[in-house]
XYZ file of C-alpha atoms in Angstrom:
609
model
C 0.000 0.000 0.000
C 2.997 2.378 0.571
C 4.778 1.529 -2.444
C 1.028 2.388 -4.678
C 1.018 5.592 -2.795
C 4.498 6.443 -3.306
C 4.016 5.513 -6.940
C 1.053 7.861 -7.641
C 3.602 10.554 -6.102
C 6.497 10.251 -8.157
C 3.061 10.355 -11.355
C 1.918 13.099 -10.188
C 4.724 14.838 -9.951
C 6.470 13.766 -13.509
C 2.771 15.113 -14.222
C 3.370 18.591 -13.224
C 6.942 18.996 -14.484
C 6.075 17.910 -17.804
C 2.956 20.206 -18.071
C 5.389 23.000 -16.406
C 7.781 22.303 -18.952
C 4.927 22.507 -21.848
C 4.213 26.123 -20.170
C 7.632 27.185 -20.237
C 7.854 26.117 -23.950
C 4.839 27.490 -24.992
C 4.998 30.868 -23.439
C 9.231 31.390 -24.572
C 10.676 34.100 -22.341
C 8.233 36.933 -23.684
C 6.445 36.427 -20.441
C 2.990 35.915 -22.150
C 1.170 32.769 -20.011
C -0.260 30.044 -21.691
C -3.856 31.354 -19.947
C -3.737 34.335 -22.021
C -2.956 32.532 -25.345
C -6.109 31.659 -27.372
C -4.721 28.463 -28.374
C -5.330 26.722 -24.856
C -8.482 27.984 -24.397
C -11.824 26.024 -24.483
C -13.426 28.344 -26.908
C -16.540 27.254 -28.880
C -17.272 29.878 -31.499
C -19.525 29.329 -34.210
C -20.568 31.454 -37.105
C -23.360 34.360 -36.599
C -26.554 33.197 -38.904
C -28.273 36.439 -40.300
C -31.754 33.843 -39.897
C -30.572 33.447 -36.020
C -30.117 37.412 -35.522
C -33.327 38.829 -37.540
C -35.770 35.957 -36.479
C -39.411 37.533 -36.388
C -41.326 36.563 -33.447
C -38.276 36.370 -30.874
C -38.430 36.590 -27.321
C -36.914 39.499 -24.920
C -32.924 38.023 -24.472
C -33.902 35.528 -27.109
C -31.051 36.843 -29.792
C -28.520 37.204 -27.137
C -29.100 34.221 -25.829
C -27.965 32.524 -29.494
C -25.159 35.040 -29.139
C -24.223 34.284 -26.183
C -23.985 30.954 -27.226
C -22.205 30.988 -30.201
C -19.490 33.452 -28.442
C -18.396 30.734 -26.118
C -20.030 32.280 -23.471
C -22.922 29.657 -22.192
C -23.952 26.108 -23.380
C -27.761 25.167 -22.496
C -27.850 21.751 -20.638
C -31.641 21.408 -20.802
C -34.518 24.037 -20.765
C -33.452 26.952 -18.506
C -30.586 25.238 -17.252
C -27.066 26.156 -18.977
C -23.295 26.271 -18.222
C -20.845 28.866 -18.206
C -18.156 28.395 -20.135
C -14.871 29.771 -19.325
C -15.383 33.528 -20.567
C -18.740 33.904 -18.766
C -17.241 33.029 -15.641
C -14.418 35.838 -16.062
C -17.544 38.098 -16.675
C -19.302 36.864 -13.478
C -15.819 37.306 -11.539
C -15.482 41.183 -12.417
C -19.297 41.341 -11.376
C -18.916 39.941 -8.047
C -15.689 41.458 -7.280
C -17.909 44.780 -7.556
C -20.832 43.568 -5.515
C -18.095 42.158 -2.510
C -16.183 45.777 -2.680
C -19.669 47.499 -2.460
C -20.993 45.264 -0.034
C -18.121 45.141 2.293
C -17.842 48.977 1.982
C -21.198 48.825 3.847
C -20.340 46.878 6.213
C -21.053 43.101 4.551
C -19.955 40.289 5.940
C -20.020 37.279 3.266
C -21.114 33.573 4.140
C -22.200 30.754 2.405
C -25.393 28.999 3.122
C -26.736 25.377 1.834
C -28.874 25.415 -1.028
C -30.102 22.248 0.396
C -32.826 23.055 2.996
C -35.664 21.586 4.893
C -39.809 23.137 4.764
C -39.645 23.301 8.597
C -38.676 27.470 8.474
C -40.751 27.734 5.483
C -43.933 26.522 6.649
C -44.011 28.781 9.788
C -43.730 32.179 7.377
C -46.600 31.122 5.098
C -44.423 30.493 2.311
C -44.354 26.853 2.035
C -48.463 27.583 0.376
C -47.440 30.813 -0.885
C -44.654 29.996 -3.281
C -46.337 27.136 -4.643
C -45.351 25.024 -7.868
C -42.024 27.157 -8.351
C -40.266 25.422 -4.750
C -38.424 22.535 -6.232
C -38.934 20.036 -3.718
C -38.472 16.268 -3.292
C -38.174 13.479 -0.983
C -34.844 12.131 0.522
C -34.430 8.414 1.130
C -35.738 8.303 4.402
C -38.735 10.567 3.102
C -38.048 13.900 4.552
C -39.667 16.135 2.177
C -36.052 18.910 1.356
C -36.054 22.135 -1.371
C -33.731 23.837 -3.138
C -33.602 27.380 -2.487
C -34.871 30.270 -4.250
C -34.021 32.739 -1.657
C -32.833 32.279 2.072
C -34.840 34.340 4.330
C -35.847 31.730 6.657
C -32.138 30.396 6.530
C -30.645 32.984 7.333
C -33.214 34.658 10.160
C -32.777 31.459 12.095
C -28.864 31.360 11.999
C -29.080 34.829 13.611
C -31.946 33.697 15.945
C -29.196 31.009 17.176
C -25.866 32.895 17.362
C -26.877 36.155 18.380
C -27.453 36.889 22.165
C -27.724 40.703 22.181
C -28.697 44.253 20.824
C -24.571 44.854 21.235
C -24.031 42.575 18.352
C -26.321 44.505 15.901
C -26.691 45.963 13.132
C -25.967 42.665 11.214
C -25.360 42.419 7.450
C -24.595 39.092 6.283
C -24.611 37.994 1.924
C -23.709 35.612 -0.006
C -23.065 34.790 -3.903
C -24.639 31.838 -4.638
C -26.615 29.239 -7.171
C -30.593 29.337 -6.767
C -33.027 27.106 -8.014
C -36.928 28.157 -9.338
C -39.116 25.496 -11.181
C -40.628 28.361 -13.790
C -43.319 26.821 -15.540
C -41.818 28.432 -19.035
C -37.761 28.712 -19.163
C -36.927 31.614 -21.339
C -34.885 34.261 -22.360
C -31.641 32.178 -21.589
C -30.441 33.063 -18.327
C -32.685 35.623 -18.126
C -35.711 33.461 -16.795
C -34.003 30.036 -16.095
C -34.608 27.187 -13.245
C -31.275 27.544 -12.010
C -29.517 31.343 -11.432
C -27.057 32.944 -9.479
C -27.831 35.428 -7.281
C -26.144 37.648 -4.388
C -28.084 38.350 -1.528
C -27.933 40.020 1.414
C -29.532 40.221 4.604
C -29.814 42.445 7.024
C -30.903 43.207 10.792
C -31.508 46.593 13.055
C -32.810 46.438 16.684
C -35.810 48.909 15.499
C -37.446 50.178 12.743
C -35.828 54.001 12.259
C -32.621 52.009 12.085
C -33.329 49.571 9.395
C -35.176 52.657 7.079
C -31.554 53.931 7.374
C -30.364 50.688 6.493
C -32.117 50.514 3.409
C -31.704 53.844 2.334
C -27.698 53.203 2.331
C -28.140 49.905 0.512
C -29.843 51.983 -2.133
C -26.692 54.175 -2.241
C -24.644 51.095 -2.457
C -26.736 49.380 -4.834
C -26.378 52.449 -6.960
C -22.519 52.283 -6.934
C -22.864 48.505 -8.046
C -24.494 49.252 -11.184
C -22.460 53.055 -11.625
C -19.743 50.737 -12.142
C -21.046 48.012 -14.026
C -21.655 50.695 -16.855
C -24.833 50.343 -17.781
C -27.896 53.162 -18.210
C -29.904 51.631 -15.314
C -33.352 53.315 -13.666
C -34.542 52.966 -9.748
C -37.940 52.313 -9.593
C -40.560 51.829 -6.303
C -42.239 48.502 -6.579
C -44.382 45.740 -4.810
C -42.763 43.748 -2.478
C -44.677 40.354 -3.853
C -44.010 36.710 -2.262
C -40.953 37.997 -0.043
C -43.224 40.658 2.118
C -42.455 43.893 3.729
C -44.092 47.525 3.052
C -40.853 49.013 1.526
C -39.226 48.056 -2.071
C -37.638 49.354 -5.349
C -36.218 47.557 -8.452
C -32.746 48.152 -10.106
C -33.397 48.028 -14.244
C -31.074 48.031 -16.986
C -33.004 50.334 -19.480
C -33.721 48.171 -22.845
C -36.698 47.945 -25.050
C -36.556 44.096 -25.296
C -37.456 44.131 -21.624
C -40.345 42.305 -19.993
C -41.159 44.719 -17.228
C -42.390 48.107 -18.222
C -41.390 50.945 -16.069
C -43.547 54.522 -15.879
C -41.707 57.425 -15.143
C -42.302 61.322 -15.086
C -39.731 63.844 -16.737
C -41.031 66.402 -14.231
C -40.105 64.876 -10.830
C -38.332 62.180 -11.734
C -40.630 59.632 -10.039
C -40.466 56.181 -11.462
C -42.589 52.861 -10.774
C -42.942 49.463 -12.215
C -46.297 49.923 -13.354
C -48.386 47.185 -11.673
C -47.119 49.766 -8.428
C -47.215 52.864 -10.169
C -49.516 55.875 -8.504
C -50.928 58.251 -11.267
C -54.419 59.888 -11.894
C -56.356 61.552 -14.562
C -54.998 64.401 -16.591
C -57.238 67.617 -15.182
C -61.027 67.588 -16.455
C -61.014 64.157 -17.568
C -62.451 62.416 -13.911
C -65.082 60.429 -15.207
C -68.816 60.342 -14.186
C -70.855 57.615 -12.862
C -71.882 56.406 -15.833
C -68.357 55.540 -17.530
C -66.933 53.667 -14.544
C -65.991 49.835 -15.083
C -67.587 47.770 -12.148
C -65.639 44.501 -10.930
C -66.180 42.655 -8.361
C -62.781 41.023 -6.263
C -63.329 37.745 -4.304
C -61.125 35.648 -1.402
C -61.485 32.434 -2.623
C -59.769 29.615 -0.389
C -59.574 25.638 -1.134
C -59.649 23.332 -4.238
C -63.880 24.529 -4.271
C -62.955 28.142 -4.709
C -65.304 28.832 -1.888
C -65.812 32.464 -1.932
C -64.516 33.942 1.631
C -65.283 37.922 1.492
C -65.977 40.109 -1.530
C -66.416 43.704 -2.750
C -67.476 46.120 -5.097
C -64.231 47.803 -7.025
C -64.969 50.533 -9.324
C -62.171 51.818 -11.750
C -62.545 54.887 -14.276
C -63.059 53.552 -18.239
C -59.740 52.821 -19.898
C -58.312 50.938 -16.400
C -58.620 48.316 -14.916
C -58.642 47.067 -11.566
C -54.849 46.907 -9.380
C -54.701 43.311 -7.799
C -51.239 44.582 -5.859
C -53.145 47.768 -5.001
C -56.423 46.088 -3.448
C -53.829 43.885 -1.617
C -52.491 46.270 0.377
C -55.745 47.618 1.986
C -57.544 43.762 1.665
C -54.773 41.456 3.175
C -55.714 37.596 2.411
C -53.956 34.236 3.935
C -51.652 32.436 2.342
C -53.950 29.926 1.439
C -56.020 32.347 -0.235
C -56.239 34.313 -3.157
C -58.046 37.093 -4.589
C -59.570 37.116 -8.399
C -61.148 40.386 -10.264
C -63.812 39.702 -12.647
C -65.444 42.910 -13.974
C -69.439 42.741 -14.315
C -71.954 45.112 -15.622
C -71.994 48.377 -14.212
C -75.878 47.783 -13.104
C -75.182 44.650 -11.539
C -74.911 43.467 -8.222
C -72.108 41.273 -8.221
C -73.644 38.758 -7.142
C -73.230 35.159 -8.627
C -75.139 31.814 -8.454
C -72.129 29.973 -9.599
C -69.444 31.102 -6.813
C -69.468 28.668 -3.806
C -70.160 30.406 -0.733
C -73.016 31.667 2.060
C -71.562 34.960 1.841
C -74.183 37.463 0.195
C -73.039 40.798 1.470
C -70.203 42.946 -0.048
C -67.072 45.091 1.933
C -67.244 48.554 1.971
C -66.723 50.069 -1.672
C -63.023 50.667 -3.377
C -63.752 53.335 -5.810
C -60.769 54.995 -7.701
C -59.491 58.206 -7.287
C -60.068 58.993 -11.393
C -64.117 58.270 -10.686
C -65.916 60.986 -9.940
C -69.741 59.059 -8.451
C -69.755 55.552 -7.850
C -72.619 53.442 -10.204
C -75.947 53.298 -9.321
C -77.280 51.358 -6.193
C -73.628 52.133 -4.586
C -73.137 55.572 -2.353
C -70.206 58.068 -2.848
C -70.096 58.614 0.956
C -69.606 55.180 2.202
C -66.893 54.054 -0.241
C -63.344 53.874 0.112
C -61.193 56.882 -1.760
C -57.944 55.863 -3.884
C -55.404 55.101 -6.231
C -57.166 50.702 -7.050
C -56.075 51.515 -10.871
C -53.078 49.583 -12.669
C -51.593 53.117 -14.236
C -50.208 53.666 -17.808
C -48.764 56.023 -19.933
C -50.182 59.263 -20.211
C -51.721 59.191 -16.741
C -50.702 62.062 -15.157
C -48.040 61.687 -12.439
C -49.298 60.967 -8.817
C -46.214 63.155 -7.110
C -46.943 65.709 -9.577
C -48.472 67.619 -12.351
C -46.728 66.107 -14.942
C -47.232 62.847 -17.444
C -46.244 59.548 -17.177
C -44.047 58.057 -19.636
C -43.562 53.986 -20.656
C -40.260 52.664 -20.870
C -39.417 48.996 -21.222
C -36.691 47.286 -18.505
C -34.392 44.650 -17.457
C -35.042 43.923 -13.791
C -31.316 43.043 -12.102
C -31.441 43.719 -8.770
C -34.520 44.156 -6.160
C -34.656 45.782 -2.410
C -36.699 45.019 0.547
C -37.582 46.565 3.854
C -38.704 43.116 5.445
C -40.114 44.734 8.744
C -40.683 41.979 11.084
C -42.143 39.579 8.915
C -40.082 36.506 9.607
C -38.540 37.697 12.525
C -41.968 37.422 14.028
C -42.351 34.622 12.419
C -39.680 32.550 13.942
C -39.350 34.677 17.060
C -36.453 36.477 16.554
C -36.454 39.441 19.025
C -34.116 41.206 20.957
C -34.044 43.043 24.470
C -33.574 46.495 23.472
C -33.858 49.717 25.987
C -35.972 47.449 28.683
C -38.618 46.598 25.911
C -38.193 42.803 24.180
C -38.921 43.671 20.284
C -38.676 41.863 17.001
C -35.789 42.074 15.062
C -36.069 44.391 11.931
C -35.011 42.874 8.665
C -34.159 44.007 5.237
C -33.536 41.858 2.376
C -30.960 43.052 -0.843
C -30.513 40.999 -4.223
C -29.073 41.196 -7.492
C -29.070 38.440 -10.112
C -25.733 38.261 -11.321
C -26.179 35.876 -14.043
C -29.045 38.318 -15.469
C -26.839 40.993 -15.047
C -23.906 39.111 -17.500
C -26.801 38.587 -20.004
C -29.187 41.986 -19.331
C -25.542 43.884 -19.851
C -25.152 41.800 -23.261
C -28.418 42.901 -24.228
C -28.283 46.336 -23.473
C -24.842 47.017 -25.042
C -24.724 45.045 -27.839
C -26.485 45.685 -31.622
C -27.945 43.041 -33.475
C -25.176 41.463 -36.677
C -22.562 42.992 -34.657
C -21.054 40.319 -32.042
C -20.829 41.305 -28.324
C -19.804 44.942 -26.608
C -19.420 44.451 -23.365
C -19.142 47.821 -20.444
C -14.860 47.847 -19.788
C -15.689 46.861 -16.422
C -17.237 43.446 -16.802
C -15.502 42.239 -19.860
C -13.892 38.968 -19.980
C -10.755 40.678 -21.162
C -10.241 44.405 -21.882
C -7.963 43.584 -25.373
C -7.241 41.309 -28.052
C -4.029 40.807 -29.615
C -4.227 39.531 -33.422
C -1.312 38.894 -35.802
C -2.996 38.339 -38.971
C 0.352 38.786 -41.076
C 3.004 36.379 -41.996
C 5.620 38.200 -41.170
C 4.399 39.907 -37.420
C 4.219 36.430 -35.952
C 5.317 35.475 -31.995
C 7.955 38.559 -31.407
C 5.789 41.438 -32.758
C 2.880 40.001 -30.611
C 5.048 39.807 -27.155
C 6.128 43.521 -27.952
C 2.444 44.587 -27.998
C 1.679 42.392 -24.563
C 4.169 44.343 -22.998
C 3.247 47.555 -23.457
C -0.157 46.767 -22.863
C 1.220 45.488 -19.276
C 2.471 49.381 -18.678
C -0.473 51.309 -19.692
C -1.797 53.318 -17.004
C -5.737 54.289 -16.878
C -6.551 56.536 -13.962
C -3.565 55.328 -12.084
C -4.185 51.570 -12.441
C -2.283 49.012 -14.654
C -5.989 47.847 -16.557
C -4.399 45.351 -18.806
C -2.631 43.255 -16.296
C -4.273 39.559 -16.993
C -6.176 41.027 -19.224
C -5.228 40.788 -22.823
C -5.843 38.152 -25.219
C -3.045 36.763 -27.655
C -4.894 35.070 -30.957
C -1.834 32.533 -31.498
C -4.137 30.355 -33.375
C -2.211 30.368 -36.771
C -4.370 27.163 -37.903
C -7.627 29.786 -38.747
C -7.800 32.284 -40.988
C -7.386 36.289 -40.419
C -10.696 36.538 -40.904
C -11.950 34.085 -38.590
C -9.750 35.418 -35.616
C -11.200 38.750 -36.358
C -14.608 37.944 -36.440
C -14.293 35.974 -33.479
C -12.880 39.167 -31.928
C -15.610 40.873 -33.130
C -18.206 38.424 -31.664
C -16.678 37.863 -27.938
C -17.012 41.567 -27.340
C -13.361 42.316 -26.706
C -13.711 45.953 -26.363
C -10.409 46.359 -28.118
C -8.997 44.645 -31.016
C -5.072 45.170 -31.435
C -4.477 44.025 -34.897
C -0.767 43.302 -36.209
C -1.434 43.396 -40.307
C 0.936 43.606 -43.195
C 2.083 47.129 -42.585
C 3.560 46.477 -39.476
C 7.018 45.383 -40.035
C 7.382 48.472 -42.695
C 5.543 51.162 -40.496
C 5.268 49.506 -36.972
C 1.681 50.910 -37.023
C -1.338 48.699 -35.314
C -5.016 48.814 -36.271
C -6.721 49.620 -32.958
C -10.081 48.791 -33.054
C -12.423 49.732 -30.449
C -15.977 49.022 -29.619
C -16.916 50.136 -26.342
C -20.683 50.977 -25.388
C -20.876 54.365 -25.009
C -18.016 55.614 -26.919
C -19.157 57.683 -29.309
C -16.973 59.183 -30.789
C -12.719 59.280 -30.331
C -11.261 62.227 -28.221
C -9.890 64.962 -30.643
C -6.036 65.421 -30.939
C -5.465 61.774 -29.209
C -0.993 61.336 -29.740
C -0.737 61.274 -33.758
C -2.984 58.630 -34.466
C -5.306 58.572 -37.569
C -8.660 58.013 -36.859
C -11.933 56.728 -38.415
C -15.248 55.828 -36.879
C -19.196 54.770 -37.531
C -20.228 55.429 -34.328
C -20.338 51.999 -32.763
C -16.771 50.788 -33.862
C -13.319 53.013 -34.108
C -10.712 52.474 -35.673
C -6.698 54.193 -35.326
C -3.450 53.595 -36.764
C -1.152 54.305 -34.253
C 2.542 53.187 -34.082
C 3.626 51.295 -31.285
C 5.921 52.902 -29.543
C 2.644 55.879 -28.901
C 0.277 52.998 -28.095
C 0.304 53.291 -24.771
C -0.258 56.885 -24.291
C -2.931 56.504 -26.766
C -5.023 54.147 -25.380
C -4.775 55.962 -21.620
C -5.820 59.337 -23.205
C -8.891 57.065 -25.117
C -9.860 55.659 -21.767
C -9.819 58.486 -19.482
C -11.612 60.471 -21.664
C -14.014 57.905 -22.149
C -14.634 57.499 -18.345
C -14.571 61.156 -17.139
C -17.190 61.503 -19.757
C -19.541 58.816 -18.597
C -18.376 59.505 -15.020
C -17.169 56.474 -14.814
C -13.531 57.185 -13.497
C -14.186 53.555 -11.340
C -15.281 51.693 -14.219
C -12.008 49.896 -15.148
């Protein structure tokens, strides 16, 4: 047994020293490692269809998604389930490295919890019935029922309930980075809407509720650093709070029109709102009487019967319809309940032979704000005043005079004032000032994964390959000799003074630079798959450079529209999305710091990179 063991030492290490002497071949003495050489990489390009990119009928992320794809990036295992491949992970690196910095900055301590959980927690906070179909649950092989976890609330609240002994020890603010797990009933958009995602989250917990406002108003500051840095035209909108709970919440959207959520938002005051939360009214003089109001009626129902539990009267100007969110928040139901809106004749009673249920009488009115009489048979005096409308554009603003606007979105990241809802729930208190009171929790997520392929979408146009924000790309530059004559030498020249440049003080390049050594393909094909990955710049070494010792810098980096004037001697053309420069390469690296610090300073983006 001693003599095996000692034998698979003395393999293992002939092993290593081979492969290290395969390095040390490969990469010469120019110092270039064999990581940054395209010819080790796993790197599964294919060819851009024009059928693929100009499909009619396609899904929001759809196009990306087959971009994505045939970039290298992901590889679908089975409907909404896919891998990363090697460049999407360096992506989802640079986008956690900004969420830990940001996080930690506000005080973040990082942890991992098990994705593997039991229903005990969940069944005390409701959500066990709540969340229904999408848990993915299962039995063990003793028969415990387990789930994989969409989100760790109850995880997390009872870790604290066990370890923490007193007010002293908060405020708490514990996250993690980790895979989650949904069963949606229709995978799409690639890994925009999948069954398994990665998400950080983070979790947080104040000894009363002043304090934990304050806490969520500077995770809204942080938040907003995240995506400042990310690079991407994002909006903050208020929102509902849905499945998770609490009375305080706002979504984090990168701005595209291939979104699925549609944001309204008012160029007066600036507020925005996911519409289904959105607060607007009529424009002046257009309140309508009783006669034009729509008439629905909203039931509790409960059990596999529908019985009918409670029900009212909801009356809604014409051209709305009724808020389900919004009659929520003044209705509340159990978690075994739910509450359906069928509209009925604006004469009629409500009433219906076919519901099961002994009750006959109806709750006090909801009649909207943009009605000016309720219908007949109902009185004005005895209803219930408000906003009960889903709002749209050209409602005029509910903070001001102005007009809402539609805008489609990308939701990334979503924020929660929890309030004591599971701390109550599993009796997390503290003693605090002589009074024992329940722990105040916020909850903070982004989906990372959504933000690789929401990013993709947002800076990227259709025929074109990839353009990904300098922050999050996989590598910053490309180095491709497409000449016979600027082979191995002329590319480790380039590499080096790459490794010098300076942007804002910072060496950007370092581990960050491609080096196409794949002399098998064709010029072309190394370009295009430049092109496609997204590399934001594109060194190219072509037949002029042993005569001139001029480069073709090509850069394509969202945002960028145009080249600083006067940048070293470098001649310059451009179309707006990509650049182009001949520059010599001795003035290459002052070129390419003046090109990126002007580029930053004007986005105001001077973290970016």
């Amino acid at each position: 047994m001693h003599n095996s063991g000692s034998a698979l030492i003395r393999g293992a290490r002939s092993l290593w020293q081979a492969r290290a002497r395969f390095s040390s071949t490969i990469s010469g003495s120019s110092g270039i490692p064999p990581e940054s050489r395209m010819s080790w990489m796993l790197l599964p390009t294919k060819k851009i269809s024009k059928s693929n990119i100009e499909g009619e009928g396609r899904t929001a992320g759809q196009s990306t998604t087959d971009l994505l794809t045939k970039a290298g990036y992901i590889y679908q295992s089975s409907a909404g389930i896919y891998t990363l491949m090697p460049l999407a992970q360096r992506v989802i690196q640079k986008i956690e490295l900004i969420i830990d910095e940001e996080m930690q900055r506000v005080g973040g301590q990082k942890l991992a919890m098990p994705n593997l959980l039991t229903p005990d927690n969940w069944k005390k906070t409701g959500r066990w019935q709540s969340t229904g179909d999408e848990l993915f649950s299962f039995k063990d092989r003793k028969n415990a029922t387990m789930l994989l976890g969409p989100t760790h609330e109850e995880e997390v609240t009872a870790i604290v309930k066990d370890m923490v002994r007193s007010y002293r020890q908060y405020p708490l603010r514990l996250y993690q980075t980790t895979r989650k797990f949904r069963d949606e009933a229709r995978p799409r958009a690639g890994l925009l809407r999948g069954r398994e995602f990665m998400m950080k989250d983070m979790y947080t917990f104040d000894v009363g509720k002043e304090q934990a406002i304050e806490t969520f108003h500077a995770m809204e500051v942080a938040y907003r650093r995240c995506f400042d840095r990310i690079g991407v035209a994002y909006a903050v909108a208020e929102a509902d709070s849905g499945n998770i709970g609490g009375s305080l919440s706002k979504e984090f959207h990168f701005v595209n029109q291939s979104g699925e959520d549609t944001l309204l938002a008012c160029k007066g005051c600036g507020y925005t709102a996911n519409e289904e939360r959105a607060l607007s009214k009529s424009p002046a003089n257009e309140r309508t009487g009783a006669g034009q109001n729509k008439r629905y009626v909203a039931r509790v129902v409960e059990g596999s019967d529908d019985k009918v539990v409670k029900q009212r009267i909801v009356e809604v100007a014409h051209g709305h319809e009724p808020s389900v969110l919004k009659i929520k928040r003044v209705w509340p139901i159990k978690p075994n309940q739910r509450l359906e809106v069928a509209e009925v004749a604006a004469d009629h009673d409500g009433s219906s032979s076919e519901a099961p249920s002994s009750v006959t009488t109806f709750e006090q009115l909801l009649l909207d704000d943009c009605a000016a009489e309720a219908c007949n048979g109902c009185s004005t005096d005895e209803a219930v005043r408000g906003d009960w409308h889903i709002a749209k554009a050209g409602d005029g603003c509910g903070e001001c005079s102005g007009v809402l606007e539609a805008q489609r979105a990308i939701e990334v990241g979503h924020i929660f004032y929890l309030g004591d809802k599971y701390s109550k729930a599993l009796d997390l208190s503290v003693l605090y000032q002589g009074q024992r009171e329940y722990v105040q929790m916020g909850c903070f997520g982004i989906g990372v994964s959504r933000v690789l392929q929401a990013a993709a979408e947002c800076s990227s146009v259709e025929g074109r390959g990839l353009r990904w924000p300098l922050s999050i790309a996989p590598y910053l530059a490309s180095i491709v000799p497409v000449a016979e004559n600027s082979g191995t030498k002329a590319a480790e020249d380039v590499y080096r003074v790459l490794g010098s440049v300076r942007v804002h003080g910072a060496h950007i390049f370092k581990d960050n630079v491609l080096v196409d050594d794949r002399d098998y393909l064709s010029a072309g094909f190394r370009l295009n798959d430049a092109q496609l990955m997204g590399i934001p710049l594109t060194i190219v070494l072509g037949s002029g450079f042993a005569e001139s010792g001029q480069v073709e810098v090509q850069l394509r980096v969202p945002g960028m529209q145009s080249m600083p004037e006067n940048v070293s001697s470098a001649s310059t053309t451009s179309d707006g999305y990509e650049h182009r420069a001949r520059v010599r390469v001795e003035e290459l690296g002052q070129f390419l710091s003046q090109v990126l610090e002007s580029h930053c300073v004007a986005l105001g983006m001077a973290q970016a990179v």
